[in-house]
PDB file of C-alpha atoms in Angstrom:
ATOM      1  CA  MET A 163      -2.325 -18.891  14.222  1.00 79.00           C
ATOM      2  CA  GLU A 164      -0.622 -15.643  13.277  1.00 90.00           C
ATOM      3  CA  THR A 165       3.079 -15.145  13.988  1.00 96.00           C
ATOM      4  CA  ILE A 166       5.007 -11.862  14.195  1.00 97.00           C
ATOM      5  CA  TYR A 167       8.341 -11.569  12.387  1.00 98.00           C
ATOM      6  CA  VAL A 168      10.869  -8.724  12.402  1.00 98.00           C
ATOM      7  CA  TYR A 169      11.971  -8.253   8.797  1.00 98.00           C
ATOM      8  CA  LYS A 170      14.197  -5.233   9.389  1.00 98.00           C
ATOM      9  CA  ARG A 171      15.772  -3.132  12.139  1.00 97.00           C
ATOM     10  CA  VAL A 172      16.683   0.544  11.896  1.00 96.00           C
ATOM     11  CA  GLY A 173      18.440   1.623  15.073  1.00 94.00           C
ATOM     12  CA  ASP A 174      16.044   0.806  17.910  1.00 93.00           C
ATOM     13  CA  CYS A 175      13.076   0.496  15.555  1.00 96.00           C
ATOM     14  CA  GLU A 176      11.925  -3.024  14.727  1.00 97.00           C
ATOM     15  CA  ILE A 177       9.863  -3.261  11.532  1.00 98.00           C
ATOM     16  CA  LYS A 178       7.475  -6.197  11.655  1.00 98.00           C
ATOM     17  CA  GLY A 179       5.105  -8.331   9.648  1.00 98.00           C
ATOM     18  CA  GLU A 180       2.229 -10.503  10.805  1.00 98.00           C
ATOM     19  CA  LEU A 181       1.910 -13.903   9.112  1.00 98.00           C
ATOM     20  CA  HIS A 182      -1.479 -15.575   8.724  1.00 98.00           C
ATOM     21  CA  PRO A 183      -0.452 -18.959   7.301  1.00 98.00           C
ATOM     22  CA  ILE A 184      -2.377 -21.865   5.844  1.00 97.00           C
ATOM     23  CA  ASP A 185      -1.531 -25.534   6.333  1.00 96.00           C
ATOM     24  CA  GLU A 186      -0.725 -26.202   2.685  1.00 96.00           C
ATOM     25  CA  GLN A 187       2.990 -26.436   1.916  1.00 96.00           C
ATOM     26  CA  GLN A 188       4.518 -24.109  -0.685  1.00 97.00           C
ATOM     27  CA  ALA A 189       1.351 -22.032  -1.025  1.00 97.00           C
ATOM     28  CA  PRO A 190       1.484 -18.559  -2.600  1.00 97.00           C
ATOM     29  CA  LEU A 191       2.130 -15.552  -0.368  1.00 98.00           C
ATOM     30  CA  LEU A 192       0.009 -12.415  -0.337  1.00 98.00           C
ATOM     31  CA  VAL A 193       1.858  -9.426   1.139  1.00 98.00           C
ATOM     32  CA  TYR A 194      -0.506  -6.713   2.375  1.00 98.00           C
ATOM     33  CA  ILE A 195       0.621  -3.068   2.705  1.00 98.00           C
ATOM     34  CA  HIS A 196      -1.715  -0.859   4.747  1.00 98.00           C
ATOM     35  CA  GLY A 197      -2.782   2.650   3.798  1.00 97.00           C
ATOM     36  CA  GLY A 198      -2.782   5.802   5.886  1.00 97.00           C
ATOM     37  CA  GLY A 199      -1.183   8.426   3.662  1.00 97.00           C
ATOM     38  CA  LEU A 200       2.230   6.973   4.672  1.00 98.00           C
ATOM     39  CA  ILE A 201       1.586   8.744   8.008  1.00 98.00           C
ATOM     40  CA  TRP A 202      -0.417   6.230  10.064  1.00 98.00           C
ATOM     41  CA  GLY A 203      -1.350   2.560  10.048  1.00 97.00           C
ATOM     42  CA  THR A 204      -0.288  -0.812  11.413  1.00 98.00           C
ATOM     43  CA  LYS A 205       0.168  -4.374  10.199  1.00 98.00           C
ATOM     44  CA  SER A 206      -2.997  -5.235  12.154  1.00 96.00           C
ATOM     45  CA  ASP A 207      -5.176  -2.907  10.054  1.00 95.00           C
ATOM     46  CA  MET A 208      -5.947  -5.582   7.476  1.00 96.00           C
ATOM     47  CA  ASN A 209      -9.592  -6.567   7.581  1.00 96.00           C
ATOM     48  CA  LYS A 210      -9.996  -9.914   9.369  1.00 96.00           C
ATOM     49  CA  LYS A 211     -12.746 -11.100   7.016  1.00 97.00           C
ATOM     50  CA  GLN A 212     -10.446 -10.428   4.080  1.00 98.00           C
ATOM     51  CA  ILE A 213      -7.646 -12.419   5.684  1.00 98.00           C
ATOM     52  CA  LYS A 214     -10.050 -15.329   6.153  1.00 97.00           C
ATOM     53  CA  MET A 215     -11.159 -15.130   2.514  1.00 98.00           C
ATOM     54  CA  TYR A 216      -7.585 -15.112   1.235  1.00 98.00           C
ATOM     55  CA  ASN A 217      -6.586 -18.003   3.518  1.00 97.00           C
ATOM     56  CA  GLU A 218      -9.581 -20.082   2.433  1.00 97.00           C
ATOM     57  CA  ALA A 219      -8.679 -19.376  -1.194  1.00 97.00           C
ATOM     58  CA  GLY A 220      -5.199 -20.893  -0.711  1.00 96.00           C
ATOM     59  CA  PHE A 221      -2.992 -17.926   0.180  1.00 97.00           C
ATOM     60  CA  ASN A 222      -0.670 -17.269   3.084  1.00 98.00           C
ATOM     61  CA  VAL A 223      -1.100 -13.635   4.162  1.00 98.00           C
ATOM     62  CA  PHE A 224       1.738 -11.444   5.447  1.00 98.00           C
ATOM     63  CA  SER A 225       0.571  -7.994   6.599  1.00 98.00           C
ATOM     64  CA  ILE A 226       3.430  -5.579   7.194  1.00 98.00           C
ATOM     65  CA  ASP A 227       4.531  -2.406   8.922  1.00 98.00           C
ATOM     66  CA  TYR A 228       6.936   0.121   7.417  1.00 98.00           C
ATOM     67  CA  ARG A 229       8.466   3.321   8.742  1.00 98.00           C
ATOM     68  CA  LEU A 230       6.004   6.195   8.776  1.00 98.00           C
ATOM     69  CA  ALA A 231       6.276   9.805   7.650  1.00 98.00           C
ATOM     70  CA  PRO A 232       7.079  12.507   8.470  1.00 97.00           C
ATOM     71  CA  GLU A 233       9.607  11.025  10.923  1.00 97.00           C
ATOM     72  CA  THR A 234      10.897   8.960   7.979  1.00 96.00           C
ATOM     73  CA  LYS A 235      10.785  10.420   4.488  1.00 95.00           C
ATOM     74  CA  LEU A 236       9.870   8.697   1.233  1.00 95.00           C
ATOM     75  CA  PRO A 237      13.360   7.293   0.445  1.00 94.00           C
ATOM     76  CA  GLY A 238      13.403   5.410   3.751  1.00 96.00           C
ATOM     77  CA  ILE A 239       9.853   4.119   3.273  1.00 97.00           C
ATOM     78  CA  LYS A 240      10.684   2.879  -0.223  1.00 97.00           C
ATOM     79  CA  GLU A 241      13.819   1.227   1.168  1.00 98.00           C
ATOM     80  CA  ASP A 242      11.760  -0.660   3.757  1.00 98.00           C
ATOM     81  CA  ILE A 243       9.528  -2.195   1.078  1.00 98.00           C
ATOM     82  CA  GLU A 244      12.561  -3.070  -1.063  1.00 98.00           C
ATOM     83  CA  ASP A 245      14.253  -4.704   1.935  1.00 98.00           C
ATOM     84  CA  LEU A 246      11.047  -6.580   2.741  1.00 98.00           C
ATOM     85  CA  LEU A 247      11.001  -8.239  -0.690  1.00 98.00           C
ATOM     86  CA  ILE A 248      14.676  -9.155  -0.447  1.00 98.00           C
ATOM     87  CA  TRP A 249      14.044 -10.624   3.024  1.00 98.00           C
ATOM     88  CA  LEU A 250      11.109 -12.654   1.724  1.00 98.00           C
ATOM     89  CA  TYR A 251      13.048 -14.077  -1.191  1.00 97.00           C
ATOM     90  CA  GLU A 252      16.271 -14.735   0.732  1.00 96.00           C
ATOM     91  CA  LYS A 253      15.689 -15.012   4.490  1.00 96.00           C
ATOM     92  CA  ALA A 254      12.047 -15.454   5.511  1.00 97.00           C
ATOM     93  CA  PRO A 255      11.953 -18.431   7.936  1.00 96.00           C
ATOM     94  CA  PHE A 256       8.462 -19.647   7.030  1.00 97.00           C
ATOM     95  CA  ASP A 257       7.157 -21.872   4.256  1.00 97.00           C
ATOM     96  CA  PHE A 258       5.705 -20.425   1.043  1.00 98.00           C
ATOM     97  CA  ASP A 259       6.331 -20.544  -2.699  1.00 97.00           C
ATOM     98  CA  ARG A 260       8.909 -17.837  -3.407  1.00 97.00           C
ATOM     99  CA  GLU A 261       7.963 -17.881  -7.072  1.00 96.00           C
ATOM    100  CA  LYS A 262       4.402 -16.861  -6.199  1.00 97.00           C
ATOM    101  CA  ILE A 263       4.444 -13.603  -4.260  1.00 98.00           C
ATOM    102  CA  ALA A 264       1.669 -11.046  -4.727  1.00 98.00           C
ATOM    103  CA  VAL A 265       1.829  -7.569  -3.186  1.00 98.00           C
ATOM    104  CA  VAL A 266      -1.550  -6.051  -2.340  1.00 98.00           C
ATOM    105  CA  GLY A 267      -2.032  -2.558  -0.958  1.00 98.00           C
ATOM    106  CA  SER A 268      -4.801  -0.056  -0.316  1.00 98.00           C
ATOM    107  CA  SER A 269      -4.550   3.719  -0.829  1.00 98.00           C
ATOM    108  CA  ALA A 270      -0.981   4.725   0.135  1.00 98.00           C
ATOM    109  CA  GLY A 271      -0.341   0.993   0.470  1.00 98.00           C
ATOM    110  CA  GLY A 272      -1.574   0.638  -3.103  1.00 98.00           C
ATOM    111  CA  TYR A 273       0.964   3.261  -4.102  1.00 98.00           C
ATOM    112  CA  LEU A 274       3.729   1.287  -2.361  1.00 98.00           C
ATOM    113  CA  ALA A 275       2.481  -1.920  -4.004  1.00 98.00           C
ATOM    114  CA  LEU A 276       2.767  -0.259  -7.430  1.00 98.00           C
ATOM    115  CA  LEU A 277       6.210   1.023  -6.467  1.00 98.00           C
ATOM    116  CA  THR A 278       7.418  -2.588  -6.048  1.00 98.00           C
ATOM    117  CA  GLY A 279       7.017  -2.935  -9.808  1.00 98.00           C
ATOM    118  CA  THR A 280       9.997  -0.603 -10.230  1.00 97.00           C
ATOM    119  CA  PHE A 281      12.357  -2.464  -7.858  1.00 98.00           C
ATOM    120  CA  THR A 282      15.233  -4.740  -8.774  1.00 96.00           C
ATOM    121  CA  VAL A 283      13.531  -7.521  -6.779  1.00 97.00           C
ATOM    122  CA  ARG A 284       9.845  -7.594  -7.720  1.00 98.00           C
ATOM    123  CA  PRO A 285       6.745  -9.587  -6.849  1.00 98.00           C
ATOM    124  CA  LYS A 286       4.978 -11.778  -9.387  1.00 98.00           C
ATOM    125  CA  VAL A 287       1.698  -9.830  -9.192  1.00 98.00           C
ATOM    126  CA  ILE A 288       0.604  -6.415  -7.887  1.00 98.00           C
ATOM    127  CA  VAL A 289      -2.867  -5.466  -6.669  1.00 98.00           C
ATOM    128  CA  SER A 290      -3.628  -1.802  -5.992  1.00 98.00           C
ATOM    129  CA  LEU A 291      -6.882  -0.856  -4.284  1.00 98.00           C
ATOM    130  CA  TYR A 292      -7.509   2.867  -4.864  1.00 98.00           C
ATOM    131  CA  GLY A 293      -3.774   3.499  -5.002  1.00 98.00           C
ATOM    132  CA  TYR A 294      -1.850   5.956  -7.146  1.00 97.00           C
ATOM    133  CA  GLY A 295       1.127   5.866  -9.473  1.00 96.00           C
ATOM    134  CA  ASP A 296       2.123   9.523  -9.242  1.00 94.00           C
ATOM    135  CA  VAL A 297       2.964  11.423  -6.053  1.00 93.00           C
ATOM    136  CA  THR A 298       3.506  14.701  -7.926  1.00 89.00           C
ATOM    137  CA  GLY A 299      -0.117  15.279  -8.974  1.00 87.00           C
ATOM    138  CA  ASP A 300      -2.000  18.499  -8.198  1.00 88.00           C
ATOM    139  CA  TRP A 301      -4.461  16.567  -6.039  1.00 91.00           C
ATOM    140  CA  TYR A 302      -1.711  15.988  -3.465  1.00 90.00           C
ATOM    141  CA  GLN A 303      -0.074  19.425  -3.796  1.00 90.00           C
ATOM    142  CA  LYS A 304      -3.149  21.647  -3.572  1.00 93.00           C
ATOM    143  CA  PRO A 305      -5.758  21.912  -0.788  1.00 96.00           C
ATOM    144  CA  SER A 306      -8.278  19.085  -1.114  1.00 95.00           C
ATOM    145  CA  PRO A 307     -11.911  20.225  -1.465  1.00 94.00           C
ATOM    146  CA  HIS A 308     -12.994  17.105   0.424  1.00 95.00           C
ATOM    147  CA  TYR A 309     -10.731  17.762   3.405  1.00 96.00           C
ATOM    148  CA  THR A 310     -11.111  21.541   3.501  1.00 96.00           C
ATOM    149  CA  ASN A 311     -14.810  20.950   4.242  1.00 96.00           C
ATOM    150  CA  MET A 312     -13.763  19.363   7.531  1.00 95.00           C
ATOM    151  CA  THR A 313     -12.745  21.139  10.729  1.00 94.00           C
ATOM    152  CA  ALA A 314      -9.482  22.970  10.115  1.00 96.00           C
ATOM    153  CA  VAL A 315      -6.401  21.505  11.789  1.00 96.00           C
ATOM    154  CA  PRO A 316      -3.836  24.081  12.961  1.00 96.00           C
ATOM    155  CA  GLU A 317      -0.201  23.460  12.029  1.00 95.00           C
ATOM    156  CA  MET A 318       0.774  23.521  15.703  1.00 96.00           C
ATOM    157  CA  LEU A 319      -1.433  20.512  16.437  1.00 94.00           C
ATOM    158  CA  ALA A 320      -0.101  18.569  13.468  1.00 95.00           C
ATOM    159  CA  LYS A 321       3.490  19.214  14.547  1.00 95.00           C
ATOM    160  CA  GLN A 322       2.750  18.232  18.154  1.00 96.00           C
ATOM    161  CA  LEU A 323       1.804  14.744  16.934  1.00 96.00           C
ATOM    162  CA  ILE A 324       5.152  14.171  15.215  1.00 96.00           C
ATOM    163  CA  GLN A 325       7.451  11.961  17.282  1.00 95.00           C
ATOM    164  CA  ASN A 326      11.110  12.555  18.127  1.00 94.00           C
ATOM    165  CA  GLU A 327      11.993   9.033  17.039  1.00 95.00           C
ATOM    166  CA  VAL A 328      11.493   6.760  14.067  1.00 97.00           C
ATOM    167  CA  ILE A 329       8.202   4.845  14.197  1.00 97.00           C
ATOM    168  CA  SER A 330       6.855   2.000  12.069  1.00 98.00           C
ATOM    169  CA  SER A 331       3.361   1.646  13.494  1.00 97.00           C
ATOM    170  CA  SER A 332       0.674   4.000  14.748  1.00 96.00           C
ATOM    171  CA  PRO A 333      -3.130   3.889  14.913  1.00 95.00           C
ATOM    172  CA  ILE A 334      -5.156   6.386  12.906  1.00 95.00           C
ATOM    173  CA  GLN A 335      -6.443   8.034  16.093  1.00 94.00           C
ATOM    174  CA  LYS A 336      -2.966   9.315  16.951  1.00 94.00           C
ATOM    175  CA  ARG A 337      -1.958  10.545  13.490  1.00 96.00           C
ATOM    176  CA  TYR A 338      -4.998  11.432  11.399  1.00 96.00           C
ATOM    177  CA  ALA A 339      -4.736  15.133  12.248  1.00 96.00           C
ATOM    178  CA  ILE A 340      -1.299  15.263  10.580  1.00 97.00           C
ATOM    179  CA  TYR A 341      -2.730  13.913   7.337  1.00 97.00           C
ATOM    180  CA  LEU A 342      -5.800  16.126   7.592  1.00 97.00           C
ATOM    181  CA  TYR A 343      -3.613  19.205   8.018  1.00 97.00           C
ATOM    182  CA  CYS A 344      -1.458  18.192   5.044  1.00 96.00           C
ATOM    183  CA  ARG A 345      -4.464  17.686   2.757  1.00 97.00           C
ATOM    184  CA  GLN A 346      -6.125  20.909   3.882  1.00 97.00           C
ATOM    185  CA  GLN A 347      -2.978  22.896   3.161  1.00 96.00           C
ATOM    186  CA  GLY A 348      -1.652  20.970   0.158  1.00 95.00           C
ATOM    187  CA  LYS A 349       1.499  20.110   2.141  1.00 94.00           C
ATOM    188  CA  TRP A 350       1.469  16.312   2.040  1.00 94.00           C
ATOM    189  CA  LEU A 351       4.496  16.168  -0.227  1.00 92.00           C
ATOM    190  CA  ASP A 352       6.458  18.522   2.024  1.00 91.00           C
ATOM    191  CA  TYR A 353       5.800  16.337   5.052  1.00 93.00           C
ATOM    192  CA  VAL A 354       6.374  13.000   3.308  1.00 94.00           C
ATOM    193  CA  ALA A 355       9.209  13.746   0.882  1.00 90.00           C
ATOM    194  CA  GLY A 356      10.950  16.722   2.453  1.00 79.00           C
ATOM    195  CA  ARG A 357      14.090  17.639   0.558  1.00 64.00           C
ATOM    196  CA  GLU A 358      13.560  14.800  -1.920  1.00 59.00           C
ATOM    197  CA  THR A 359      10.837  16.763  -3.697  1.00 58.00           C
ATOM    198  CA  ALA A 360      13.127  17.608  -6.632  1.00 61.00           C
ATOM    199  CA  LYS A 361      13.890  13.906  -7.254  1.00 81.00           C
ATOM    200  CA  LEU A 362      10.382  12.564  -7.068  1.00 90.00           C
ATOM    201  CA  ASP A 363      10.375  10.899 -10.486  1.00 89.00           C
ATOM    202  CA  ASN A 364      12.202   7.992  -8.817  1.00 91.00           C
ATOM    203  CA  TYR A 365       9.221   7.526  -6.506  1.00 95.00           C
ATOM    204  CA  CYS A 366       6.509   7.599  -9.187  1.00 95.00           C
ATOM    205  CA  PRO A 367       5.594   4.119 -10.494  1.00 97.00           C
ATOM    206  CA  ILE A 368       3.849   5.784 -13.429  1.00 96.00           C
ATOM    207  CA  LYS A 369       7.188   7.197 -14.640  1.00 94.00           C
ATOM    208  CA  ASN A 370       9.164   3.972 -14.239  1.00 96.00           C
ATOM    209  CA  ILE A 371       7.105   1.314 -16.021  1.00 97.00           C
ATOM    210  CA  ASP A 372       9.116  -1.118 -18.119  1.00 96.00           C
ATOM    211  CA  SER A 373       8.326  -4.355 -19.945  1.00 94.00           C
ATOM    212  CA  ASP A 374       9.180  -6.388 -16.810  1.00 96.00           C
ATOM    213  CA  PHE A 375       6.646  -4.585 -14.615  1.00 98.00           C
ATOM    214  CA  PRO A 376       4.594  -7.288 -12.840  1.00 98.00           C
ATOM    215  CA  GLU A 377       1.089  -8.183 -13.897  1.00 98.00           C
ATOM    216  CA  THR A 378      -1.200  -5.685 -12.194  1.00 98.00           C
ATOM    217  CA  LEU A 379      -4.791  -5.508 -10.974  1.00 98.00           C
ATOM    218  CA  LEU A 380      -6.248  -2.079 -10.179  1.00 98.00           C
ATOM    219  CA  LEU A 381      -9.484  -1.514  -8.249  1.00 98.00           C
ATOM    220  CA  HIS A 382     -10.871   1.980  -7.783  1.00 98.00           C
ATOM    221  CA  GLY A 383     -14.208   3.615  -7.043  1.00 97.00           C
ATOM    222  CA  ASP A 384     -15.203   6.244  -9.591  1.00 97.00           C
ATOM    223  CA  ALA A 385     -16.530   8.471  -6.776  1.00 97.00           C
ATOM    224  CA  ASP A 386     -13.322   8.389  -4.687  1.00 97.00           C
ATOM    225  CA  GLU A 387     -13.157  11.643  -2.723  1.00 96.00           C
ATOM    226  CA  ASP A 388      -9.538  11.182  -1.598  1.00 96.00           C
ATOM    227  CA  VAL A 389      -7.437   9.520  -4.317  1.00 97.00           C
ATOM    228  CA  PRO A 390      -8.784  10.466  -7.763  1.00 97.00           C
ATOM    229  CA  TYR A 391     -10.168   7.581  -9.816  1.00 98.00           C
ATOM    230  CA  GLU A 392      -8.145   8.989 -12.717  1.00 97.00           C
ATOM    231  CA  GLU A 393      -4.962   7.817 -10.980  1.00 97.00           C
ATOM    232  CA  SER A 394      -5.844   4.194 -11.730  1.00 98.00           C
ATOM    233  CA  VAL A 395      -7.132   5.031 -15.221  1.00 98.00           C
ATOM    234  CA  LYS A 396      -3.808   6.705 -16.004  1.00 97.00           C
ATOM    235  CA  MET A 397      -1.853   3.776 -14.558  1.00 98.00           C
ATOM    236  CA  LYS A 398      -3.794   1.320 -16.707  1.00 98.00           C
ATOM    237  CA  HIS A 399      -3.179   3.399 -19.835  1.00 98.00           C
ATOM    238  CA  LEU A 400       0.580   3.424 -19.309  1.00 97.00           C
ATOM    239  CA  LEU A 401       0.670  -0.294 -18.441  1.00 98.00           C
ATOM    240  CA  ASP A 402      -1.200  -0.946 -21.685  1.00 98.00           C
ATOM    241  CA  GLU A 403       1.344   1.141 -23.591  1.00 97.00           C
ATOM    242  CA  ALA A 404       4.166  -0.941 -22.080  1.00 97.00           C
ATOM    243  CA  ASN A 405       2.312  -4.189 -22.956  1.00 97.00           C
ATOM    244  CA  VAL A 406       2.134  -5.164 -19.275  1.00 98.00           C
ATOM    245  CA  PRO A 407      -0.813  -7.494 -18.544  1.00 97.00           C
ATOM    246  CA  ASN A 408      -3.252  -5.598 -16.343  1.00 98.00           C
ATOM    247  CA  LYS A 409      -6.897  -5.090 -15.466  1.00 98.00           C
ATOM    248  CA  LEU A 410      -8.835  -2.170 -13.994  1.00 98.00           C
ATOM    249  CA  ILE A 411     -11.985  -2.964 -12.024  1.00 98.00           C
ATOM    250  CA  THR A 412     -14.130   0.147 -11.590  1.00 98.00           C
ATOM    251  CA  ILE A 413     -16.462   0.265  -8.595  1.00 97.00           C
ATOM    252  CA  PRO A 414     -19.465   2.353  -9.760  1.00 96.00           C
ATOM    253  CA  GLY A 415     -20.183   5.007  -7.142  1.00 96.00           C
ATOM    254  CA  GLY A 416     -17.378   3.579  -5.009  1.00 95.00           C
ATOM    255  CA  LYS A 417     -15.781   5.942  -2.519  1.00 96.00           C
ATOM    256  CA  HIS A 418     -12.404   5.743  -0.815  1.00 96.00           C
ATOM    257  CA  SER A 419     -11.879   2.608   1.314  1.00 95.00           C
ATOM    258  CA  PHE A 420     -14.911   0.979  -0.327  1.00 95.00           C
ATOM    259  CA  ASP A 421     -13.568  -2.450   0.676  1.00 95.00           C
ATOM    260  CA  MET A 422     -13.411  -1.816   4.419  1.00 92.00           C
ATOM    261  CA  ASP A 423     -17.075  -2.569   5.158  1.00 92.00           C
ATOM    262  CA  MET A 424     -17.140  -6.314   4.573  1.00 95.00           C
ATOM    263  CA  ASP A 425     -20.827  -6.419   5.504  1.00 94.00           C
ATOM    264  CA  ASN A 426     -21.390  -4.625   2.212  1.00 93.00           C
ATOM    265  CA  GLN A 427     -21.785  -6.894  -0.814  1.00 94.00           C
ATOM    266  CA  THR A 428     -19.807  -4.504  -3.015  1.00 93.00           C
ATOM    267  CA  ALA A 429     -16.780  -4.916  -0.763  1.00 95.00           C
ATOM    268  CA  VAL A 430     -17.141  -8.707  -0.698  1.00 96.00           C
ATOM    269  CA  GLN A 431     -17.418  -8.848  -4.479  1.00 96.00           C
ATOM    270  CA  ALA A 432     -14.331  -6.664  -4.838  1.00 97.00           C
ATOM    271  CA  ILE A 433     -12.223  -9.024  -2.712  1.00 97.00           C
ATOM    272  CA  GLU A 434     -13.669 -12.014  -4.564  1.00 97.00           C
ATOM    273  CA  SER A 435     -12.492 -10.349  -7.782  1.00 98.00           C
ATOM    274  CA  VAL A 436      -8.990  -9.993  -6.335  1.00 98.00           C
ATOM    275  CA  ILE A 437      -8.980 -13.646  -5.295  1.00 98.00           C
ATOM    276  CA  THR A 438     -10.157 -14.778  -8.737  1.00 97.00           C
ATOM    277  CA  TYR A 439      -7.396 -12.732 -10.358  1.00 97.00           C
ATOM    278  CA  LEU A 440      -4.711 -14.030  -8.007  1.00 97.00           C
ATOM    279  CA  GLN A 441      -5.818 -17.630  -8.400  1.00 95.00           C
ATOM    280  CA  LYS A 442      -5.617 -17.229 -12.163  1.00 95.00           C
ATOM    281  CA  THR A 443      -2.183 -15.592 -12.116  1.00 94.00           C
ATOM    282  CA  LEU A 444      -0.508 -17.437  -9.228  1.00 91.00           C
ATOM    283  CA  ILE A 445      -2.231 -20.791  -8.674  1.00 80.00           C
ATOM    284  CA  LYS A 446      -3.650 -21.872 -12.027  1.00 69.00           C
ATOM    285  CA  GLU A 447      -0.898 -20.450 -14.202  1.00 54.00           C
TER     286      GLU A 447
END
């Protein structure tokens, strides 16, 4: 039975995680960070079939919220994930093996998962599904060919969807137009980072890899129309240079969010690959 925990409060905003535990004592913990361009998403977005697969494989699952942009900018979002890890190691009131924490994220969540490798308090293993290590790339700062083929979103509509208060959870239906506008205009960084744009090296995992960076698994479709496949290739190259154990699994013909359709055998096999990797690194070490 899942349980909701508040891991952080910012003013009136409670930031929560949803625990899907297993009966085994001191089992590893898989922390899941949702995608959504840092603009939308909720802790409940994690695919239920995936949760079941992870639980059956011996993992507790903790799917989390974090403050969303543009109401909160990148420094605050990074701080939430840092505070989450500190809370897990020091305060979390549920049973799990604190020496065996894996952070798994998809898309923007994959980016945040990779970012945990640069923190003072780090997980044991990172899994990035079609994430990215660099927020300063041209693909995020120029109009996206994929998104400019869609119906144009006027700036006025995008701005109408921005709230007057900090939020840490929102369904895609309420926020997608903000992201679509940003990608059509090449303004994602402006909306997400704001005045921090000049200091973005601190928010690029690819520029902060050291020898203590956690073991990392990357999964990416080579036909991704949103986050370029090259982002994971580049991340692997730099992890190799730093002698950090890592693996890149390429999904031939895989598009963005290839793992979301769990009726598709490719998606099932991808999650099975993650489980095999995590069992090797966390359970059978």
